[in-house]
PDB file of C-alpha atoms in Angstrom:
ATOM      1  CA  UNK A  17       8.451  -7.115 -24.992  1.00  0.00           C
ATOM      2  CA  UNK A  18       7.058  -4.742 -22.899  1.00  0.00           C
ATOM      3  CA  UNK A  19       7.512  -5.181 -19.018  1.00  0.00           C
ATOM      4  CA  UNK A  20       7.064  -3.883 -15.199  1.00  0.00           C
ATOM      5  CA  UNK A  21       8.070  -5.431 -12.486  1.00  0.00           C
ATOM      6  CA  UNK A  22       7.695  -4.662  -8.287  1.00  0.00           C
ATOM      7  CA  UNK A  23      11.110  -4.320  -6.752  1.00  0.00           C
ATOM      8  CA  UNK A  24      11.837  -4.167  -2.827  1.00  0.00           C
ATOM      9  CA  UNK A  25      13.701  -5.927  -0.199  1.00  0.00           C
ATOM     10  CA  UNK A  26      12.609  -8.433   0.328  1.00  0.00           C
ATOM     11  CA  UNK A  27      10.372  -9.753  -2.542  1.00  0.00           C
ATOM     12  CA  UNK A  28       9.583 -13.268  -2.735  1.00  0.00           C
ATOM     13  CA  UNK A  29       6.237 -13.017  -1.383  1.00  0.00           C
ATOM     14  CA  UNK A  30       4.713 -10.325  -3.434  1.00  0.00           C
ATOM     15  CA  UNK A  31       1.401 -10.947  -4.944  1.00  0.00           C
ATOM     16  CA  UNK A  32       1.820  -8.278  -7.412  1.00  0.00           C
ATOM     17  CA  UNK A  33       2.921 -10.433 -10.570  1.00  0.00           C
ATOM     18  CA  UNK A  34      -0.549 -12.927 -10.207  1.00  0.00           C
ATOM     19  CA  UNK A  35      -2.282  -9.720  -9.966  1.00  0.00           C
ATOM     20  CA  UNK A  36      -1.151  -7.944 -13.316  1.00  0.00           C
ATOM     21  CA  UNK A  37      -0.560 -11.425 -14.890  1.00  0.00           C
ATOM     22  CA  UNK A  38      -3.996 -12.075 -14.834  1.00  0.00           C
ATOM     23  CA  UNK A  39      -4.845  -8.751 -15.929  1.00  0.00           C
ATOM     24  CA  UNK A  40      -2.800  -9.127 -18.691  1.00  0.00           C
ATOM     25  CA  UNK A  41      -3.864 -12.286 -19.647  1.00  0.00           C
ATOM     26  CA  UNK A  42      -7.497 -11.310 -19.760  1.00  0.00           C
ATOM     27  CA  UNK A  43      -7.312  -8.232 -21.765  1.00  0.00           C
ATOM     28  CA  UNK A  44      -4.890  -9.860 -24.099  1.00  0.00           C
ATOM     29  CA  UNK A  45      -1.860  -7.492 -23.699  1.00  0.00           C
ATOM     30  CA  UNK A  46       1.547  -9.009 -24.905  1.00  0.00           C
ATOM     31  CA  UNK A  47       3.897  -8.086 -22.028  1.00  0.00           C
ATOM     32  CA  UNK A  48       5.354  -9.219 -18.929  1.00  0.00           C
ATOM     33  CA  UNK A  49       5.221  -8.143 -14.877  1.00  0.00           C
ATOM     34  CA  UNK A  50       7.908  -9.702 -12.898  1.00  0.00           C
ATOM     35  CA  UNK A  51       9.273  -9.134  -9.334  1.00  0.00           C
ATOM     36  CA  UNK A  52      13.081  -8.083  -8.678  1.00  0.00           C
ATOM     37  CA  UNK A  53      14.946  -8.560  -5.422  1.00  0.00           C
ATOM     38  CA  UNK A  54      16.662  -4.552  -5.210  1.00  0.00           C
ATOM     39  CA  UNK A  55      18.693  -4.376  -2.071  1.00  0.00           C
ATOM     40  CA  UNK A  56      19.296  -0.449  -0.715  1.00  0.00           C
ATOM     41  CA  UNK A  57      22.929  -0.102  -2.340  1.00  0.00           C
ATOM     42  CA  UNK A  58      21.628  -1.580  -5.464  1.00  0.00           C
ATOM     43  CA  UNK A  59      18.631   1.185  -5.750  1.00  0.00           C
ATOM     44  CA  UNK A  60      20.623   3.423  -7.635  1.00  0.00           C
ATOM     45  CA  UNK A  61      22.386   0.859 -10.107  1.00  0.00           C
ATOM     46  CA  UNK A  62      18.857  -0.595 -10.307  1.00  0.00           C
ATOM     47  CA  UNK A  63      17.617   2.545 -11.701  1.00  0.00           C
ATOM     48  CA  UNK A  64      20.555   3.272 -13.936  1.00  0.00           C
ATOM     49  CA  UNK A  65      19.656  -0.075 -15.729  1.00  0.00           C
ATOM     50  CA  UNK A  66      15.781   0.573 -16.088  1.00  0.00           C
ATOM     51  CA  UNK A  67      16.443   4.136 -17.653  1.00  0.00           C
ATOM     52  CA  UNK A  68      18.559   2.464 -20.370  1.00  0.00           C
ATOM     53  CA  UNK A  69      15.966  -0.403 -21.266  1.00  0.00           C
ATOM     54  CA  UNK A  70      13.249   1.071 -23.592  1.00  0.00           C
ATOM     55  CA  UNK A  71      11.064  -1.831 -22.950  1.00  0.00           C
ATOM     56  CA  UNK A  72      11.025  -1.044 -19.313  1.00  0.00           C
ATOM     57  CA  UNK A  73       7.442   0.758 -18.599  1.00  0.00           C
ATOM     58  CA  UNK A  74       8.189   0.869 -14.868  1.00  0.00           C
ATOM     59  CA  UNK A  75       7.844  -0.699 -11.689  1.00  0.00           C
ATOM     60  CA  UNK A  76       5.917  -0.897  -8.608  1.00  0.00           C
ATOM     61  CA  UNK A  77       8.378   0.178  -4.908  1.00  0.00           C
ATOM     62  CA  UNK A  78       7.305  -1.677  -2.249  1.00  0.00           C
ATOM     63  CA  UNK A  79       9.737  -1.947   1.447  1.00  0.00           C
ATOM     64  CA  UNK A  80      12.205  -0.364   2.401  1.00  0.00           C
ATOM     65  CA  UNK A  81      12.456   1.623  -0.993  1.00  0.00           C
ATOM     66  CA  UNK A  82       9.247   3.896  -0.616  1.00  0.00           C
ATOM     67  CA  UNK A  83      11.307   7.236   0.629  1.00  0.00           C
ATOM     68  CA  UNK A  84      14.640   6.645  -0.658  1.00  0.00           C
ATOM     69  CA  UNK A  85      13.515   6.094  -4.142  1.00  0.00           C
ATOM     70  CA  UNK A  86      12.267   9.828  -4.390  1.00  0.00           C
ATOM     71  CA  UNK A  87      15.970  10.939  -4.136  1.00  0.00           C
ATOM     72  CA  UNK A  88      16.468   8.897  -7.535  1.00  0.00           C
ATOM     73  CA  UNK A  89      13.274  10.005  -9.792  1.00  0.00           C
ATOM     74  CA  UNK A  90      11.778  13.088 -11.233  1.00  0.00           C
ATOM     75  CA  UNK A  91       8.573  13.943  -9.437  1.00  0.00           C
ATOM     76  CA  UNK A  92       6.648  15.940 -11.447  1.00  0.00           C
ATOM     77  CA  UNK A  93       3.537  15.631  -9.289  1.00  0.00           C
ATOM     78  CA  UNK A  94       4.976  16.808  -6.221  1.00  0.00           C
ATOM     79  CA  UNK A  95       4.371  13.731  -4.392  1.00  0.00           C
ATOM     80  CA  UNK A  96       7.601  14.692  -2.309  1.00  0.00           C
ATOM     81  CA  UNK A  97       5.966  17.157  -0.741  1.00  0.00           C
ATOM     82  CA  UNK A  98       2.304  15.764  -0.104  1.00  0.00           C
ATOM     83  CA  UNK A  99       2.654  12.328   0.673  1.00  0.00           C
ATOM     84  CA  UNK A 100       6.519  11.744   0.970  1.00  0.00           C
ATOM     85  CA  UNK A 101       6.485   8.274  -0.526  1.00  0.00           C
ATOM     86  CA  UNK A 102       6.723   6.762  -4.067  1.00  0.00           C
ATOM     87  CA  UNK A 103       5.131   3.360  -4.771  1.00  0.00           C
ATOM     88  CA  UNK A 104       5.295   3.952  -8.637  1.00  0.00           C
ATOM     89  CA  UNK A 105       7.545   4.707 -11.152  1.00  0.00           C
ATOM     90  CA  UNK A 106       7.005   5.405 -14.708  1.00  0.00           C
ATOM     91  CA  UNK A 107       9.881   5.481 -17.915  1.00  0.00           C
ATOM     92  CA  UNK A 108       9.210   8.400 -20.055  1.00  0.00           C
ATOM     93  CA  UNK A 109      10.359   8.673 -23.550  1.00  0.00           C
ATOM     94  CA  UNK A 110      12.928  10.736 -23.201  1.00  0.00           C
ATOM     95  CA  UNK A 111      14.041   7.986 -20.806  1.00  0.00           C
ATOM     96  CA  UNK A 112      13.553  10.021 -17.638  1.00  0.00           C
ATOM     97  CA  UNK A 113      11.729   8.075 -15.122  1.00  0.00           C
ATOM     98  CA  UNK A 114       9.290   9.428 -12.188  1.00  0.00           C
ATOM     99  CA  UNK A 115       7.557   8.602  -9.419  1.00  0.00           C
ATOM    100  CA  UNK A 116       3.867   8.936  -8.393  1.00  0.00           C
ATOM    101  CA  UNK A 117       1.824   6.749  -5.587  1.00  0.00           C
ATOM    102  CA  UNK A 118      -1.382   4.485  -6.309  1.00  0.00           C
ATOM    103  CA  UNK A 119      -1.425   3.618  -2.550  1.00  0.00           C
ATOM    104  CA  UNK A 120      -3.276   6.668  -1.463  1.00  0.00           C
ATOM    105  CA  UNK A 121      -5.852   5.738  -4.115  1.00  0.00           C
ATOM    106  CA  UNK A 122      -5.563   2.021  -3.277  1.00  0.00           C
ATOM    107  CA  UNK A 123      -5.700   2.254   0.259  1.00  0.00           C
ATOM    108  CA  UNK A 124      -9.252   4.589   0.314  1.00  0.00           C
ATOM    109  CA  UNK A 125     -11.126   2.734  -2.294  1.00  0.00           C
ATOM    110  CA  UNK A 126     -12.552  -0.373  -0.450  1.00  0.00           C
ATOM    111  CA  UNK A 127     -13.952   2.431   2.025  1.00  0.00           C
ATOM    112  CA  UNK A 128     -15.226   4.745   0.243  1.00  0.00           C
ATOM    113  CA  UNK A 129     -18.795   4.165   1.479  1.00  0.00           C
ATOM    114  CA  UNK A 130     -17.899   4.882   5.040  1.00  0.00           C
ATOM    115  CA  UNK A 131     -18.837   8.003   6.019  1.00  0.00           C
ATOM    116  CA  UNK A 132     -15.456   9.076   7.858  1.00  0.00           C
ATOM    117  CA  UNK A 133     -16.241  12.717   8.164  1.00  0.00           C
ATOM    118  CA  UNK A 134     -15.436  14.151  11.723  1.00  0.00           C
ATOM    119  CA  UNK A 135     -14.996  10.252  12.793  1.00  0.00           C
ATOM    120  CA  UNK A 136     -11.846   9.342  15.025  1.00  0.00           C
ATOM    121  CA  UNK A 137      -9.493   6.747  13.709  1.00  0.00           C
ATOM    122  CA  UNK A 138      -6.363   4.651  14.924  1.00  0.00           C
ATOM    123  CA  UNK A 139      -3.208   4.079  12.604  1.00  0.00           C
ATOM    124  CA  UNK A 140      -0.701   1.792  13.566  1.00  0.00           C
ATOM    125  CA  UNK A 141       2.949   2.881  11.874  1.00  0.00           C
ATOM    126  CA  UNK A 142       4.363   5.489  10.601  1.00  0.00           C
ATOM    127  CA  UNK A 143       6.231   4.330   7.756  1.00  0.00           C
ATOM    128  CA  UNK A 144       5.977   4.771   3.816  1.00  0.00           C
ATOM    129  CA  UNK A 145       2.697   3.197   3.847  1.00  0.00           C
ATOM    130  CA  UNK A 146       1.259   5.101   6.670  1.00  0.00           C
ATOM    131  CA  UNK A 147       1.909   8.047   4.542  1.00  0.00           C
ATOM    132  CA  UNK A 148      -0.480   7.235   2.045  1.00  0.00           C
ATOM    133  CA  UNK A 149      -3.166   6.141   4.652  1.00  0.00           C
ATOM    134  CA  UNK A 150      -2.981   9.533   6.330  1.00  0.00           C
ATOM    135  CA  UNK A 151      -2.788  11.067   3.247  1.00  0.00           C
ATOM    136  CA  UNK A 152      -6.053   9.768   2.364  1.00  0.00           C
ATOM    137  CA  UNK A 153      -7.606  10.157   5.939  1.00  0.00           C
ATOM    138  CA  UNK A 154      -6.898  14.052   5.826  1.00  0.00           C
ATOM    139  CA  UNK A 155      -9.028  13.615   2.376  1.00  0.00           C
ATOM    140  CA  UNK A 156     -11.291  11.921   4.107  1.00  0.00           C
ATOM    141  CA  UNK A 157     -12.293  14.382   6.299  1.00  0.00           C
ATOM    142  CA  UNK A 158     -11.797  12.387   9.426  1.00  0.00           C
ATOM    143  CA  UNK A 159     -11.810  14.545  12.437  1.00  0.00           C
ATOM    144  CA  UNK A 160      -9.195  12.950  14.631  1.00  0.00           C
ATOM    145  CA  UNK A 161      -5.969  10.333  14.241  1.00  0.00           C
ATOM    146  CA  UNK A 162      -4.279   8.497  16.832  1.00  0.00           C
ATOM    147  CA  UNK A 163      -0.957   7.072  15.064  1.00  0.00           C
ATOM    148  CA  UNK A 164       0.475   4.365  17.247  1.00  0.00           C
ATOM    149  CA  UNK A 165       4.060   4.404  16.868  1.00  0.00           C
ATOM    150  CA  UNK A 166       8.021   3.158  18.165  1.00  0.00           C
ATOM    151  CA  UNK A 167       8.853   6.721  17.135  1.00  0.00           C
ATOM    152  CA  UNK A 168       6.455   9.404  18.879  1.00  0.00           C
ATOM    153  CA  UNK A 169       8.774  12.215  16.953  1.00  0.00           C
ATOM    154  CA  UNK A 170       8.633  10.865  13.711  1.00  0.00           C
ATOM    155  CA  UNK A 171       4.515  10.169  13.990  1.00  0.00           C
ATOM    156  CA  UNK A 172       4.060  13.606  15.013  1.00  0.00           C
ATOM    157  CA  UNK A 173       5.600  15.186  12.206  1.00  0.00           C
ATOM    158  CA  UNK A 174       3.289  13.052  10.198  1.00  0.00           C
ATOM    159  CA  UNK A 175       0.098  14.492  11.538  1.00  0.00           C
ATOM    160  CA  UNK A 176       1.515  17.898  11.377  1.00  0.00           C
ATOM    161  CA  UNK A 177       2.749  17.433   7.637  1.00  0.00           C
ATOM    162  CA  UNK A 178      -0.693  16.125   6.752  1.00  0.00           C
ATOM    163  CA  UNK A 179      -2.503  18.728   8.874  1.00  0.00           C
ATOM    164  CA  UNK A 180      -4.309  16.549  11.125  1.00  0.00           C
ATOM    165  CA  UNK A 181      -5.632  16.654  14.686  1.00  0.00           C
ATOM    166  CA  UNK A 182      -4.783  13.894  16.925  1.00  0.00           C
ATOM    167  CA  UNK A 183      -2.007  12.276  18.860  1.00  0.00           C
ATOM    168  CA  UNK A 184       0.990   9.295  19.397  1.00  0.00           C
ATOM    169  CA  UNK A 185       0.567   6.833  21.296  1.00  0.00           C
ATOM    170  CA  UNK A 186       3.117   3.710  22.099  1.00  0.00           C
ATOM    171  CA  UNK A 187       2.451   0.628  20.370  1.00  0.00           C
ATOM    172  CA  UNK A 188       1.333  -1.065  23.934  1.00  0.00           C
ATOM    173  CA  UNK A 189      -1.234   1.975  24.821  1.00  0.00           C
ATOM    174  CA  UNK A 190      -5.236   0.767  25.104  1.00  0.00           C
ATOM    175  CA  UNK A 191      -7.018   1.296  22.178  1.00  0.00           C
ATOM    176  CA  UNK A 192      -9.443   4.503  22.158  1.00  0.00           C
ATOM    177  CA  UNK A 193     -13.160   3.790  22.584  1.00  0.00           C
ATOM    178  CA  UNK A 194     -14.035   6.648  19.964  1.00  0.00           C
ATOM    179  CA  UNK A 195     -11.970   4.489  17.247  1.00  0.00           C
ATOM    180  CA  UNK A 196     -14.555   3.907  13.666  1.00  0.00           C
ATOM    181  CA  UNK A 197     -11.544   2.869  11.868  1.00  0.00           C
ATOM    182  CA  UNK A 198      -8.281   0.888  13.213  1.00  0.00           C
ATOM    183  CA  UNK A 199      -5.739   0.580  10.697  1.00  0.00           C
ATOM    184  CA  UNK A 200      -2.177  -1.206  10.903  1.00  0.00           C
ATOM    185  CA  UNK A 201      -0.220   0.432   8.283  1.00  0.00           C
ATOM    186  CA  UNK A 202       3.057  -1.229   9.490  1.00  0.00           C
ATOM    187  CA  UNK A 203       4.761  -4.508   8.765  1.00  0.00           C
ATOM    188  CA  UNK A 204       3.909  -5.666  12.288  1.00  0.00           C
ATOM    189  CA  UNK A 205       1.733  -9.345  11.285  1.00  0.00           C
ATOM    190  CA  UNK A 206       3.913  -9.869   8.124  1.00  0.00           C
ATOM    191  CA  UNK A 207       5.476 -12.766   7.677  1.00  0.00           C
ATOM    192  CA  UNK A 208       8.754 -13.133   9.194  1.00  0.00           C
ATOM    193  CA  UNK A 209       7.640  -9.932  11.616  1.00  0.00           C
ATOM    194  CA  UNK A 210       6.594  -9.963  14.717  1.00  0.00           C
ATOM    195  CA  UNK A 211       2.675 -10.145  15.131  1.00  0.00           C
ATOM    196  CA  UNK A 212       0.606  -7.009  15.943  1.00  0.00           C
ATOM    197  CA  UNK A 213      -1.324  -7.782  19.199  1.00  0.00           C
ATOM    198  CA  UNK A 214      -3.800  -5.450  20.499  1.00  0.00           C
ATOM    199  CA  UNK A 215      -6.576  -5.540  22.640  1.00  0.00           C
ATOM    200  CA  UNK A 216      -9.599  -4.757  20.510  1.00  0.00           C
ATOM    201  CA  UNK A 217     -11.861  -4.586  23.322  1.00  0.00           C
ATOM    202  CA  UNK A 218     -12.517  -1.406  23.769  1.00  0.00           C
ATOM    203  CA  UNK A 219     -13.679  -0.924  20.492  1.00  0.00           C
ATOM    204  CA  UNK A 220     -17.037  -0.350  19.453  1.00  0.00           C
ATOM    205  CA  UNK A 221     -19.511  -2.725  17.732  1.00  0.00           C
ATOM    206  CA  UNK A 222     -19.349  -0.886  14.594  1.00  0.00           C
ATOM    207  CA  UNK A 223     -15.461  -0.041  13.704  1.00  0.00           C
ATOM    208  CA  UNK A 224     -13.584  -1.476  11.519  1.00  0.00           C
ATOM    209  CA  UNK A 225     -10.258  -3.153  11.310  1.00  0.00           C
ATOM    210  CA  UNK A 226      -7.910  -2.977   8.359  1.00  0.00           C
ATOM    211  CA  UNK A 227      -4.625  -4.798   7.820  1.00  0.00           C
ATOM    212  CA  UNK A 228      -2.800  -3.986   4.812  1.00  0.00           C
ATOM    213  CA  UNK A 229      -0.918  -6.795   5.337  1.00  0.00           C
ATOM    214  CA  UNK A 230      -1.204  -9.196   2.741  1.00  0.00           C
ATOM    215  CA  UNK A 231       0.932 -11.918   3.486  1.00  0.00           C
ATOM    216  CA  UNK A 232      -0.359 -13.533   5.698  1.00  0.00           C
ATOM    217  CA  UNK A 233      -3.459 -12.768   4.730  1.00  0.00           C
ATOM    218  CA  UNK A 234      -5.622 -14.057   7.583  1.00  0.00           C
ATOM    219  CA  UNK A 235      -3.386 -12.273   9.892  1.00  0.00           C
ATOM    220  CA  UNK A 236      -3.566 -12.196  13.989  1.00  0.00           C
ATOM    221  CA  UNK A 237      -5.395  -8.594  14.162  1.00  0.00           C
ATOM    222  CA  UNK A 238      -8.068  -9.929  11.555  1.00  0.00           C
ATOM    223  CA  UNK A 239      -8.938 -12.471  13.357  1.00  0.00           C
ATOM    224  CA  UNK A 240      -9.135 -11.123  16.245  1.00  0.00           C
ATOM    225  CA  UNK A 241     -11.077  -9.026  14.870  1.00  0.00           C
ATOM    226  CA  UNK A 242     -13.543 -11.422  13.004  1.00  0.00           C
ATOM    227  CA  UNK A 243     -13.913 -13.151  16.328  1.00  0.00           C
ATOM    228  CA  UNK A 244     -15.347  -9.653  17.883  1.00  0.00           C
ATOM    229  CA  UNK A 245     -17.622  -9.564  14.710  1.00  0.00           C
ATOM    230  CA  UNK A 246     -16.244  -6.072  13.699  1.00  0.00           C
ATOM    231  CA  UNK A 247     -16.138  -5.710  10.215  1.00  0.00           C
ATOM    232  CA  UNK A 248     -12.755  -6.205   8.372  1.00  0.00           C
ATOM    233  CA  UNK A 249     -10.577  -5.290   5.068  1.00  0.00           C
ATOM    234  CA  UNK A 250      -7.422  -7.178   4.491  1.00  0.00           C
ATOM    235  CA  UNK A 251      -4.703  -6.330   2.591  1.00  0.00           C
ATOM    236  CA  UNK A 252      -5.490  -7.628  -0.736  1.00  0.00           C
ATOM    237  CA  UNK A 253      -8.078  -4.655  -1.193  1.00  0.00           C
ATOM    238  CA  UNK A 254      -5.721  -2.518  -0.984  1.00  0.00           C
ATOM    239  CA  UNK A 255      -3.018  -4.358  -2.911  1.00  0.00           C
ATOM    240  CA  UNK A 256      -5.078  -4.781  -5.811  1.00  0.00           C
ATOM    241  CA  UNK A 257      -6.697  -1.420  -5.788  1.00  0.00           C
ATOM    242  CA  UNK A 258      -3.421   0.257  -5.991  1.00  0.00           C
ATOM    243  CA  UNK A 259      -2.260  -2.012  -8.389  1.00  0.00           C
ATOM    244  CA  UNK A 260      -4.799  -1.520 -10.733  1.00  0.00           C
ATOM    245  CA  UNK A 261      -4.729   2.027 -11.241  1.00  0.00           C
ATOM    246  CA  UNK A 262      -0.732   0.984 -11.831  1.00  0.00           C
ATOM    247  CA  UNK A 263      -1.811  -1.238 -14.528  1.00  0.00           C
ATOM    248  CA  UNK A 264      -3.209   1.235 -16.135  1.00  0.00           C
ATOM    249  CA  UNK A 265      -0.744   3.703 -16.388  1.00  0.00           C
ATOM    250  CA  UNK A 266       2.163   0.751 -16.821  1.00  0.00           C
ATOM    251  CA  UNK A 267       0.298  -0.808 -19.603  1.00  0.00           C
ATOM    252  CA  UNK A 268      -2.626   2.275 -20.940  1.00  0.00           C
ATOM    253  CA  UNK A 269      -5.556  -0.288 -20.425  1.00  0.00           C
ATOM    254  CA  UNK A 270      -7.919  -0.575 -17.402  1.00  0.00           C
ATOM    255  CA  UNK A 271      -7.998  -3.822 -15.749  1.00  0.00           C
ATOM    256  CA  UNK A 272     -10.742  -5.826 -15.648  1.00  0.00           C
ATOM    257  CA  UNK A 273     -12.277  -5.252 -12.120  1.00  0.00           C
ATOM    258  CA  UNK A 274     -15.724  -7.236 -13.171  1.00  0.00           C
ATOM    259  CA  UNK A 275     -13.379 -10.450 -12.642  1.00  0.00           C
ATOM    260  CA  UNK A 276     -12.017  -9.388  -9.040  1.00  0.00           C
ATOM    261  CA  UNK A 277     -13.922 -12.586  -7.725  1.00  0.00           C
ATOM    262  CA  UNK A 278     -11.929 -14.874 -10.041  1.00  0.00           C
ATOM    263  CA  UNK A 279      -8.725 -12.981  -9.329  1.00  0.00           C
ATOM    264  CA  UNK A 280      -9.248 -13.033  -5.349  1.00  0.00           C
ATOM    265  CA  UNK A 281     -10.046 -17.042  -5.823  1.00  0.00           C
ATOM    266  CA  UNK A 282      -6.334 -16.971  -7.615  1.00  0.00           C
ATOM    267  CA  UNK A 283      -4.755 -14.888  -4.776  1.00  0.00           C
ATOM    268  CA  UNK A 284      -5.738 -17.065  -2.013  1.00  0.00           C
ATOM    269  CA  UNK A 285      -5.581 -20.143  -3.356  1.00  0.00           C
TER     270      UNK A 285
END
């Protein structure tokens, strides 16, 4: 049978099965998404065994495997060198497999009505998902990016790789009053991680706050946020945004998006 599958490390609380399991169900497809626990050393092994199954359409990368799985995949899209982070990867006939990323896409579509253009915004990480945000930001057209970071080096080679305006900051540094758009791109508020405080106070009455964080998915910035009335998008937007345009190229069928309300109901029940 036909299957996909979201690896990482760890895995247990990854929504993405429910989310393709559903979509499967509805349209009627006969195959299977699953979730596999892939430590770092087992990556390549991993791989070796995925190449060989012809059943195997691909899988979804999620932590720590977003930059090290590039070394291990053909990347015919040259995702290497514009965003520098894999969240997909595809078997080809031949049995070759490579990589692409949905997050970029995932991560801009539940704000594609804001007008970002020449707008300042706030990242928070610098990681393999922060890739795809600023990816999309310099799409975006926003004018100016603070990335708050651990690692002022590595966020500035970010901006610069992305060709974008704007400046690190520590992880404890105020928040700008200028920010339309605060995004935490790290794992900080995940489960099992240590929670992502910030005062939001200086921000203004119309930004908005976006966790990708899924798990929890009410997590502290949110509500901190929602408390401040800002306006907020959690982490399932993006989750299932990417992983629908996955779906599609895992399984050749577009997911039915007029059922997101039932399929949100599932997620957080």
């Amino acid at each position: 049978m036909p299957h996909a599958e979201v690896i990482g490390d760890p895995i247990a609380h990854s929504k993405s099965p429910l989310i393709h399991g559903f979509w499967l169900d509805a349209l009627g497809i006969q195959a299977r998404y699953g979730r596999v626990h892939v430590s770092p050393e087992e990556l390549p092994a991993y791989l070796a065994r995925s190449r060989a199954d012809p059943d195997w359409r691909g899988c979804n990368v999620t932590l720590p495997h977003k930059v090290a799985v590039m070394d291990l995949v053909d990347d015919p899209g040259a995702v290497r060198a514009s965003i520098g982070a894999m969240n997909t990867l595809l078997r080809q006939p031949d049995g070759s497999v490579i990589g692409t990323n949905t997050d970029a896409g995932g991560f801009a579509a539940p704000i594609a009505e804001l007008d970002l253009a020449g707008q300042h915004v706030t990242v928070v990480g610098a990681g393999g998902a922060a890739r795809a945000v600023l990816f999309a930001l310099a799409r975006l057209g926003v004018e100016r990016v603070t990335v708050m970071n651990r690692s002022p080096l590595k966020a500035a080679g970010l901006l610069a790789r992305f060709g974008l305006k704007g400046d690190v900051v520590p992880l404890d540094a105020a928040l700008a009053p200028t920010t339309a758009l605060l995004v935490n791109a790290s794992t900080l508020g995940m489960t099992g991680q240590p929670p992502l405080v910030l005062d939001l106070s200086p921000l203004p009455e119309d930004a908005v706050v976006y966790d990708i964080v899924y798990a929890p998915l009410e997590t502290p910035l949110l509500a901190t946020a929602r408390a401040r009335e800002l306006e907020t998008v959690d982490g399932l937007e993006m989750l299932t945004g990417q992983a629908a345009l996955a779906f599609e190229l895992f399984f050749g069928a577009e997911p039915p998006r007029d059922r997101d309300p039932e399929l949100r109901e599932l997620l957080t029940a």
